């Protein structure tokens, strides 16, 4: 069963017949990124609160009637989604806001939100009879694709820029992907993958291009809403690179709104690093998006030419949200703060949402009496080198109790001194 009605081009606005393997608009070419439109009236008869109440599927596939998939192979997949939404009381208090929730996407099988898109890609590739899937990525899209391809018996060919963090690169190799490390930046990497995918006829998991993938990412918003009893927070904060994630978050809330399951769409705060902030620059200057430097430790959002600008800008505009940038230094501090206050270890792009929330509170974009969800998009163990920058090295002592006592005393910890 599928309630997919048609595609609509985000550039020329034409309705286009839904075909499984269509990627972009036939009239606009590569820039013509497509949206999937659903028949909400028909979907409504099937998807209501009762449907969720009786579902025993605690993965992203519990939302299958709202997705462009045939769920035939879904039960054989690794468990993606239905990640915890924590009420972060300690952090909420220290920030002085009325309610704070953290969606922990680091517990997905390959430890990032990207599993939601890769899950769709692998299901589609299986449905359509492909043997090989491919993408270019700064890391997480790749490691998640390699992960789910391995589990479902597909081959993966992955193009990574040579700056990919070691944790992510190791994941790829462990999952048995054919890894092509490209001597260049993300732009060069993307270009080569595009040519190769055309040439070899592999299934394309490049997120902006493939209109099905944002539908996978939207399940994070469906979960946030359901976990809050269809009463989502005033704001949802998420870091932005290509823009597919924030577009997916918006699409999820949009669908629920169309179905009458929520009565407002949360305002979306899109956060970038000051070292790579094309969306923020365009937002502040009200000018078209311009290519930006890729100069941040948050590798997952180090994207100088975003591939999904229209959908991302629309998500912020239509939700009455905002874009803002935070420094890398602030990102590192947030990494330590989230870990030490809540026990959640995020990679730089994952904790960027927390830094963004602090910045938004400081400059009045978000008010203390508003409720907020931050999406922690990826696990900290993926990038041990940057985690090391966020902390001090531990003390080194001789194995003597006297030395320990001395150290504890100096530290001023009265209880143990
Ligand atoms: C990909 C990614 C993002 C940003 O998603 P885009 O679709 O590129 O905007 C944020 N955080 C993490 C951990 C990611 O892997
Ligand atoms: Zn078009």
Tab-separated table of C-alpha atoms and ligand atoms in Angstrom:
chain	number	residue	atom	x	y	z
A	1	UNK	CA	0.000	0.000	0.000
A	2	UNK	CA	1.268	3.413	-0.879
A	3	UNK	CA	-0.406	6.791	-0.611
A	4	UNK	CA	2.117	8.476	-2.892
A	5	UNK	CA	0.270	10.745	-5.321
A	6	UNK	CA	3.001	12.339	-7.412
A	7	UNK	CA	6.233	14.297	-7.453
A	8	UNK	CA	6.347	18.062	-7.489
A	9	UNK	CA	9.432	19.940	-8.660
A	10	UNK	CA	10.801	22.403	-6.101
A	11	UNK	CA	12.050	24.638	-8.928
A	12	UNK	CA	9.349	24.770	-11.644
A	13	UNK	CA	6.476	23.550	-9.412
A	14	UNK	CA	5.219	21.068	-12.041
A	15	UNK	CA	3.504	17.879	-10.910
A	16	UNK	CA	5.366	14.853	-12.225
A	17	UNK	CA	4.275	11.232	-12.279
A	18	UNK	CA	5.824	9.193	-9.458
A	19	UNK	CA	8.223	6.577	-10.769
A	20	UNK	CA	10.434	4.516	-8.517
A	21	UNK	CA	13.694	5.433	-10.163
A	22	UNK	CA	13.084	9.060	-11.128
A	23	UNK	CA	15.642	11.249	-9.383
A	24	UNK	CA	15.226	14.869	-10.533
A	25	UNK	CA	12.796	16.951	-12.612
A	26	UNK	CA	12.855	16.052	-16.327
A	27	UNK	CA	12.361	19.762	-17.183
A	28	UNK	CA	14.830	21.352	-14.769
A	29	UNK	CA	17.561	18.722	-14.773
A	30	UNK	CA	19.854	18.243	-11.820
A	31	UNK	CA	18.712	21.361	-9.935
A	32	UNK	CA	15.094	20.234	-10.106
A	33	UNK	CA	14.932	18.436	-6.787
A	34	UNK	CA	11.603	16.718	-6.292
A	35	UNK	CA	9.137	16.521	-3.429
A	36	UNK	CA	6.880	13.547	-2.903
A	37	UNK	CA	3.207	14.450	-2.490
A	38	UNK	CA	0.735	12.136	-0.768
A	39	UNK	CA	-2.982	11.632	-0.931
A	40	UNK	CA	-3.623	12.795	2.626
A	41	UNK	CA	-7.377	12.197	2.461
A	42	UNK	CA	-6.812	8.518	1.725
A	43	UNK	CA	-3.905	8.296	4.172
A	44	UNK	CA	-6.072	9.784	6.936
A	45	UNK	CA	-8.458	6.850	6.795
A	46	UNK	CA	-5.574	4.536	7.618
A	47	UNK	CA	-3.161	6.579	9.698
A	48	UNK	CA	-4.650	7.986	12.890
A	49	UNK	CA	-3.748	7.918	16.574
A	50	UNK	CA	-5.321	4.502	16.887
A	51	UNK	CA	-3.047	3.119	14.184
A	52	UNK	CA	-0.007	4.130	16.224
A	53	UNK	CA	-1.524	2.951	19.491
A	54	UNK	CA	-1.841	-0.565	18.088
A	55	UNK	CA	1.469	-0.701	16.259
A	56	UNK	CA	4.035	-3.097	17.684
A	57	UNK	CA	6.762	-1.992	15.276
A	58	UNK	CA	9.255	0.088	17.237
A	59	UNK	CA	11.437	1.165	14.332
A	60	UNK	CA	11.113	3.788	11.599
A	61	UNK	CA	8.979	1.337	9.618
A	62	UNK	CA	6.069	1.871	11.999
A	63	UNK	CA	5.409	4.842	9.689
A	64	UNK	CA	5.399	2.748	6.495
A	65	UNK	CA	1.987	4.032	5.256
A	66	UNK	CA	3.525	7.523	5.248
A	67	UNK	CA	6.568	6.403	3.234
A	68	UNK	CA	7.191	5.667	-0.462
A	69	UNK	CA	8.202	2.062	0.185
A	70	UNK	CA	7.076	-1.496	-0.100
A	71	UNK	CA	7.755	-2.800	3.382
A	72	UNK	CA	8.339	-6.372	2.195
A	73	UNK	CA	12.027	-6.436	3.197
A	74	UNK	CA	11.755	-4.041	6.143
A	75	UNK	CA	11.462	-6.689	8.842
A	76	UNK	CA	14.876	-8.096	7.874
A	77	UNK	CA	16.638	-4.784	8.339
A	78	UNK	CA	18.716	-3.755	11.332
A	79	UNK	CA	16.625	-1.698	13.750
A	80	UNK	CA	16.582	1.929	12.607
A	81	UNK	CA	14.713	4.646	14.468
A	82	UNK	CA	12.354	4.787	17.419
A	83	UNK	CA	15.334	6.325	19.170
A	84	UNK	CA	14.855	7.730	22.658
A	85	UNK	CA	13.558	11.230	23.269
A	86	UNK	CA	14.946	12.259	26.644
A	87	UNK	CA	13.510	14.954	28.842
A	88	UNK	CA	16.831	16.668	29.678
A	89	UNK	CA	15.950	18.079	33.066
A	90	UNK	CA	19.446	18.970	34.232
A	91	UNK	CA	20.341	20.815	31.056
A	92	UNK	CA	16.910	22.418	30.915
A	93	UNK	CA	17.487	23.851	34.380
A	94	UNK	CA	20.982	25.093	33.641
A	95	UNK	CA	19.761	26.809	30.455
A	96	UNK	CA	16.734	28.192	32.286
A	97	UNK	CA	14.129	27.126	29.729
A	98	UNK	CA	10.689	25.691	30.282
A	99	UNK	CA	11.193	22.307	28.606
A	100	UNK	CA	14.084	20.637	26.799
A	101	UNK	CA	14.087	17.296	25.013
A	102	UNK	CA	16.968	15.534	23.304
A	103	UNK	CA	16.385	13.142	20.433
A	104	UNK	CA	19.346	10.778	20.590
A	105	UNK	CA	20.081	9.626	17.050
A	106	UNK	CA	23.484	8.290	18.071
A	107	UNK	CA	21.887	4.979	19.075
A	108	UNK	CA	20.962	4.045	15.502
A	109	UNK	CA	22.799	0.996	14.034
A	110	UNK	CA	25.600	3.017	12.408
A	111	UNK	CA	25.310	5.710	15.103
A	112	UNK	CA	23.739	8.614	13.198
A	113	UNK	CA	20.451	9.942	11.862
A	114	UNK	CA	21.632	9.059	8.344
A	115	UNK	CA	20.454	5.487	8.932
A	116	UNK	CA	16.914	6.713	8.309
A	117	UNK	CA	17.764	7.744	4.738
A	118	UNK	CA	20.037	4.797	4.069
A	119	UNK	CA	17.312	2.412	5.224
A	120	UNK	CA	15.040	3.773	2.507
A	121	UNK	CA	17.840	3.632	-0.077
A	122	UNK	CA	18.574	-0.010	0.646
A	123	UNK	CA	14.895	-1.000	0.577
A	124	UNK	CA	14.428	0.826	-2.744
A	125	UNK	CA	17.539	-0.763	-4.221
A	126	UNK	CA	16.235	-4.215	-3.228
A	127	UNK	CA	12.744	-3.462	-4.574
A	128	UNK	CA	14.192	-2.348	-7.892
A	129	UNK	CA	16.648	-5.234	-8.185
A	130	UNK	CA	19.945	-3.342	-7.884
A	131	UNK	CA	23.010	-5.186	-6.588
A	132	UNK	CA	25.170	-2.156	-5.796
A	133	UNK	CA	24.413	1.085	-3.970
A	134	UNK	CA	26.611	4.162	-4.003
A	135	UNK	CA	26.991	7.644	-2.592
A	136	UNK	CA	29.432	10.386	-1.819
A	137	UNK	CA	29.527	11.609	1.728
A	138	UNK	CA	31.502	13.411	4.364
A	139	UNK	CA	31.082	10.251	6.406
A	140	UNK	CA	27.777	9.376	8.016
A	141	UNK	CA	25.661	8.879	4.893
A	142	UNK	CA	28.404	6.596	3.675
A	143	UNK	CA	28.897	4.598	6.855
A	144	UNK	CA	25.156	4.116	7.244
A	145	UNK	CA	24.728	3.021	3.630
A	146	UNK	CA	27.610	0.563	3.935
A	147	UNK	CA	26.118	-0.750	7.182
A	148	UNK	CA	22.621	-1.450	5.843
A	149	UNK	CA	23.877	-2.667	2.465
A	150	UNK	CA	26.064	-5.202	4.277
A	151	UNK	CA	23.170	-6.428	6.394
A	152	UNK	CA	20.917	-6.898	3.349
A	153	UNK	CA	23.559	-8.469	1.112
A	154	UNK	CA	24.139	-5.564	-1.276
A	155	UNK	CA	27.488	-4.195	-2.418
A	156	UNK	CA	28.381	-0.581	-1.674
A	157	UNK	CA	30.760	1.810	-3.419
A	158	UNK	CA	31.487	4.873	-1.330
A	159	UNK	CA	33.234	8.117	-2.284
A	160	UNK	CA	34.673	10.071	0.646
A	161	UNK	CA	36.684	13.292	0.790
A	162	UNK	CA	40.110	12.631	2.217
A	163	UNK	CA	39.323	14.577	5.411
A	164	UNK	CA	36.724	12.029	6.650
A	165	UNK	CA	37.207	11.357	10.399
A	166	UNK	CA	38.859	8.103	11.324
A	167	UNK	CA	35.856	6.586	13.152
A	168	UNK	CA	33.652	6.963	10.102
A	169	UNK	CA	36.292	5.673	7.716
A	170	UNK	CA	36.830	2.624	9.914
A	171	UNK	CA	33.105	1.938	9.933
A	172	UNK	CA	33.079	1.869	6.128
A	173	UNK	CA	35.952	-0.547	5.923
A	174	UNK	CA	34.563	-2.810	8.639
A	175	UNK	CA	31.194	-2.910	6.836
A	176	UNK	CA	33.083	-4.098	3.765
A	177	UNK	CA	32.387	-1.137	1.472
A	178	UNK	CA	34.465	-0.461	-1.611
A	179	UNK	CA	35.868	2.880	-0.421
A	180	UNK	CA	37.209	5.483	-2.833
A	181	UNK	CA	38.963	8.244	-0.930
A	182	UNK	CA	39.047	11.287	-3.222
A	183	UNK	CA	41.975	13.655	-3.199
A	184	UNK	CA	39.830	16.793	-3.009
A	185	UNK	CA	37.002	18.366	-1.031
A	186	UNK	CA	33.352	17.349	-0.767
A	187	UNK	CA	32.464	19.099	-4.044
A	188	UNK	CA	35.032	17.072	-5.998
A	189	UNK	CA	33.934	13.911	-4.249
A	190	UNK	CA	30.281	14.502	-5.078
A	191	UNK	CA	31.099	15.181	-8.733
A	192	UNK	CA	33.079	11.971	-9.167
A	193	UNK	CA	30.356	9.897	-7.496
A	194	UNK	CA	27.782	11.390	-9.828
A	195	UNK	CA	29.772	10.458	-12.912
A	196	UNK	CA	30.476	6.973	-11.579
A	197	UNK	CA	26.847	6.261	-10.644
A	198	UNK	CA	25.749	7.251	-14.164
A	199	UNK	CA	28.511	5.239	-15.755
A	200	UNK	CA	28.056	2.007	-13.783
A	201	UNK	CA	24.298	2.177	-13.168
A	202	UNK	CA	24.426	1.778	-9.382
A	203	UNK	CA	21.594	2.799	-7.062
A	204	UNK	CA	22.074	6.460	-6.126
A	205	UNK	CA	21.937	7.333	-2.425
A	206	UNK	CA	22.947	10.953	-2.800
A	207	UNK	CA	20.435	12.471	-0.425
A	208	UNK	CA	19.550	15.723	-2.117
A	209	UNK	CA	19.138	14.136	-5.523
A	210	UNK	CA	17.103	11.101	-4.465
A	211	UNK	CA	13.609	12.300	-3.467
A	212	UNK	CA	12.828	9.185	-1.424
A	213	UNK	CA	15.541	9.764	1.145
A	214	UNK	CA	14.148	12.893	2.757
A	215	UNK	CA	11.066	10.776	3.443
A	216	UNK	CA	13.229	8.505	5.570
A	217	UNK	CA	14.681	11.449	7.436
A	218	UNK	CA	11.210	12.784	8.156
A	219	UNK	CA	10.580	9.811	10.461
A	220	UNK	CA	12.676	11.562	13.122
A	221	UNK	CA	10.012	14.280	13.276
A	222	UNK	CA	7.184	11.729	13.261
A	223	UNK	CA	8.799	10.077	16.283
A	224	UNK	CA	9.383	13.341	18.145
A	225	UNK	CA	5.709	14.206	17.679
A	226	UNK	CA	4.461	10.784	18.695
A	227	UNK	CA	6.803	10.587	21.694
A	228	UNK	CA	5.381	13.908	22.880
A	229	UNK	CA	1.834	12.675	22.453
A	230	UNK	CA	1.362	14.647	19.208
A	231	UNK	CA	2.127	17.852	21.025
A	232	UNK	CA	5.635	18.722	19.782
A	233	UNK	CA	7.792	21.451	21.288
A	234	UNK	CA	7.670	25.088	20.126
A	235	UNK	CA	11.105	24.726	18.549
A	236	UNK	CA	13.193	21.926	17.040
A	237	UNK	CA	16.935	22.589	16.643
A	238	UNK	CA	19.033	20.741	14.084
A	239	UNK	CA	22.410	21.260	12.446
A	240	UNK	CA	22.496	21.909	8.698
A	241	UNK	CA	24.958	20.818	6.009
A	242	UNK	CA	23.351	19.909	2.674
A	243	UNK	CA	19.963	20.761	4.154
A	244	UNK	CA	18.312	17.354	3.702
A	245	UNK	CA	17.920	16.688	7.410
A	246	UNK	CA	16.126	19.919	8.238
A	247	UNK	CA	14.013	19.436	5.092
A	248	UNK	CA	13.081	15.971	6.338
A	249	UNK	CA	12.223	17.260	9.791
A	250	UNK	CA	9.915	19.825	8.217
A	251	UNK	CA	8.311	17.246	5.919
A	252	UNK	CA	7.523	14.989	8.867
A	253	UNK	CA	5.741	17.715	10.791
A	254	UNK	CA	4.059	18.933	7.592
A	255	UNK	CA	2.607	15.460	6.931
A	256	UNK	CA	1.310	15.173	10.499
A	257	UNK	CA	-0.253	18.607	10.185
A	258	UNK	CA	-1.956	17.618	6.906
A	259	UNK	CA	-3.306	14.514	8.637
A	260	UNK	CA	-4.669	16.618	11.485
A	261	UNK	CA	-2.489	14.774	14.014
A	262	UNK	CA	-0.696	17.904	15.245
A	263	UNK	CA	-2.116	21.403	15.304
A	264	UNK	CA	1.081	23.347	14.799
A	265	UNK	CA	4.384	22.810	13.024
A	266	UNK	CA	7.325	23.519	15.362
A	267	UNK	CA	9.607	26.399	14.437
A	268	UNK	CA	12.853	25.034	13.044
A	269	UNK	CA	16.229	26.423	14.034
A	270	UNK	CA	18.891	25.505	11.451
A	271	UNK	CA	22.399	25.723	12.848
A	272	UNK	CA	25.747	25.911	11.085
A	273	UNK	CA	29.338	26.575	12.115
A	274	UNK	CA	30.736	30.065	11.539
A	275	UNK	CA	33.487	28.227	9.622
A	276	UNK	CA	31.006	27.059	6.986
A	277	UNK	CA	27.713	28.912	6.969
A	278	UNK	CA	26.233	29.387	3.486
A	279	UNK	CA	22.634	29.108	4.736
A	280	UNK	CA	23.200	31.549	7.592
A	281	UNK	CA	24.941	34.046	5.292
A	282	UNK	CA	22.053	33.926	2.809
A	283	UNK	CA	19.523	34.224	5.639
A	284	UNK	CA	21.174	37.264	7.217
A	285	UNK	CA	21.786	39.109	3.960
A	286	UNK	CA	18.537	37.988	2.255
A	287	UNK	CA	20.672	37.187	-0.772
A	288	UNK	CA	20.832	33.987	-2.821
A	289	UNK	CA	22.969	31.208	-1.421
A	290	UNK	CA	26.660	31.588	-2.215
A	291	UNK	CA	29.423	29.026	-2.043
A	292	UNK	CA	31.170	29.164	1.357
A	293	UNK	CA	34.469	27.982	2.809
A	294	UNK	CA	34.539	24.523	4.367
A	295	UNK	CA	36.399	25.365	7.504
A	296	UNK	CA	34.888	23.670	10.557
A	297	UNK	CA	35.662	20.707	12.805
A	298	UNK	CA	32.019	19.642	12.409
A	299	UNK	CA	32.750	17.539	9.322
A	300	UNK	CA	29.143	16.387	8.832
A	301	UNK	CA	28.009	19.963	8.215
A	302	UNK	CA	31.103	21.180	6.420
A	303	UNK	CA	29.312	21.680	3.108
A	304	UNK	CA	30.340	24.718	1.050
A	305	UNK	CA	27.764	24.162	-1.702
A	306	UNK	CA	24.622	22.720	-0.113
A	307	UNK	CA	22.821	20.242	-2.376
A	308	UNK	CA	19.355	20.849	-0.984
A	309	UNK	CA	19.044	24.620	-0.584
A	310	UNK	CA	15.439	25.094	-1.647
A	311	UNK	CA	13.927	22.520	0.686
A	312	UNK	CA	16.063	23.647	3.622
A	313	UNK	CA	15.282	27.338	3.198
A	314	UNK	CA	11.603	26.547	2.778
A	315	UNK	CA	11.649	24.490	6.005
A	316	UNK	CA	12.914	27.476	7.966
A	317	UNK	CA	10.742	30.035	6.193
A	318	UNK	CA	7.471	28.107	6.368
A	319	UNK	CA	7.958	27.030	9.967
A	320	UNK	CA	8.726	30.639	10.910
A	321	UNK	CA	12.106	29.475	12.137
A	322	UNK	CA	15.622	30.867	11.812
A	323	UNK	CA	19.193	30.063	10.802
A	324	UNK	CA	22.159	30.933	12.988
A	325	UNK	CA	25.849	30.079	13.276
A	326	UNK	CA	27.994	29.054	16.247
A	327	UNK	CA	31.773	28.914	16.572
A	328	UNK	CA	33.744	25.673	16.579
A	329	UNK	CA	34.887	26.546	20.064
A	330	UNK	CA	31.291	26.695	21.215
A	331	UNK	CA	30.644	23.346	19.519
A	332	UNK	CA	33.494	21.738	21.470
A	333	UNK	CA	32.197	23.198	24.739
A	334	UNK	CA	28.740	21.830	23.953
A	335	UNK	CA	30.218	18.390	23.392
A	336	UNK	CA	31.576	18.387	26.949
A	337	UNK	CA	28.406	19.921	28.346
A	338	UNK	CA	26.046	17.387	26.781
A	339	UNK	CA	28.270	14.529	27.868
A	340	UNK	CA	28.777	15.680	31.440
A	341	UNK	CA	25.235	16.961	32.067
A	342	UNK	CA	23.226	14.285	30.287
A	343	UNK	CA	25.513	11.350	29.543
A	344	UNK	CA	25.085	11.757	25.805
A	345	UNK	CA	28.231	11.796	23.675
A	346	UNK	CA	27.780	13.531	20.359
A	347	UNK	CA	30.036	14.192	17.399
A	348	UNK	CA	30.640	17.889	16.616
A	349	UNK	CA	27.733	18.206	14.148
A	350	UNK	CA	25.521	16.358	16.629
A	351	UNK	CA	26.094	18.760	19.511
A	352	UNK	CA	25.930	21.804	17.245
A	353	UNK	CA	22.185	21.843	17.918
A	354	UNK	CA	22.855	22.465	21.613
A	355	UNK	CA	25.310	25.273	20.873
A	356	UNK	CA	22.681	26.750	18.554
A	357	UNK	CA	20.033	26.630	21.247
A	358	UNK	CA	22.343	28.509	23.642
A	359	UNK	CA	23.077	31.103	20.987
A	360	UNK	CA	19.377	31.479	20.188
A	361	UNK	CA	18.557	31.987	23.868
A	362	UNK	CA	21.314	34.570	24.150
A	363	UNK	CA	20.136	36.658	21.222
A	364	UNK	CA	16.427	36.248	21.941
A	365	UNK	CA	15.463	34.109	18.939
A	366	UNK	CA	14.214	31.463	21.392
A	367	UNK	CA	12.558	32.653	24.613
A	368	UNK	CA	13.033	30.951	27.984
A	369	UNK	CA	9.309	30.202	28.224
A	370	UNK	CA	9.360	28.178	25.005
A	371	UNK	CA	9.822	24.406	24.779
A	372	UNK	CA	12.622	22.960	22.660
A	373	UNK	CA	13.770	19.663	21.147
A	374	UNK	CA	17.360	19.331	20.008
A	375	UNK	CA	18.231	16.582	17.571
A	376	UNK	CA	21.555	15.019	18.505
A	377	UNK	CA	22.367	13.703	15.059
A	378	UNK	CA	25.489	11.536	15.475
A	379	UNK	CA	27.592	9.697	18.048
A	380	UNK	CA	30.811	11.139	19.485
A	381	UNK	CA	32.911	8.002	19.094
A	382	UNK	CA	32.895	8.607	15.345
A	383	UNK	CA	35.332	11.464	15.754
A	384	UNK	CA	37.728	10.777	18.630
A	385	UNK	CA	40.268	13.379	17.493
A	386	UNK	CA	37.862	16.285	17.935
A	387	UNK	CA	36.471	14.829	21.171
A	388	UNK	CA	40.005	14.981	22.516
A	389	UNK	CA	40.073	18.712	21.786
A	390	UNK	CA	36.977	19.178	23.950
A	391	UNK	CA	38.551	17.791	27.114
A	392	UNK	CA	41.692	17.942	29.248
A	393	UNK	CA	43.989	14.902	29.409
A	394	UNK	CA	43.544	12.859	32.616
A	395	UNK	CA	45.997	13.083	35.494
A	396	UNK	CA	48.816	10.520	35.517
A	397	UNK	CA	49.796	9.171	38.946
A	398	UNK	CA	52.112	6.523	40.388
A	399	UNK	CA	50.100	3.564	41.700
A	400	UNK	CA	50.285	4.861	45.285
A	401	UNK	CA	47.358	5.784	47.527
A	402	UNK	CA	49.428	8.642	49.037
A	403	UNK	CA	49.843	10.231	45.619
A	404	UNK	CA	46.140	9.849	44.938
A	405	UNK	CA	45.285	11.469	48.259
A	406	UNK	CA	47.574	14.359	47.496
A	407	UNK	CA	45.971	14.796	44.097
A	408	UNK	CA	42.443	14.659	45.484
A	409	UNK	CA	43.338	17.214	48.094
A	410	UNK	CA	44.803	19.562	45.528
A	411	UNK	CA	41.655	19.126	43.485
A	412	UNK	CA	39.765	20.345	46.532
A	413	UNK	CA	37.414	17.403	46.644
A	414	UNK	CA	36.682	17.472	50.419
A	415	UNK	CA	34.683	14.271	50.495
A	416	UNK	CA	37.646	12.147	49.432
A	417	UNK	CA	40.539	14.166	50.816
B	1	LIG	C1	24.413	14.735	7.673
B	1	LIG	C2	24.466	15.219	9.047
B	1	LIG	C3	23.922	16.457	9.432
B	1	LIG	C4	23.322	17.450	8.471
B	1	LIG	O1	22.436	16.918	7.530
B	1	LIG	P1	22.274	17.608	6.085
B	1	LIG	O2	21.234	16.841	5.416
B	1	LIG	O3	23.600	17.502	5.404
B	1	LIG	O4	21.906	19.022	6.325
B	1	LIG	C5	24.024	16.809	10.752
B	1	LIG	N1	24.607	16.017	11.666
B	1	LIG	C6	25.112	14.812	11.341
B	1	LIG	C7	25.744	13.987	12.394
B	1	LIG	C8	25.065	14.384	10.028
B	1	LIG	O5	25.608	13.199	9.715
B	2	LIG	ZN1	11.197	21.299	-12.600
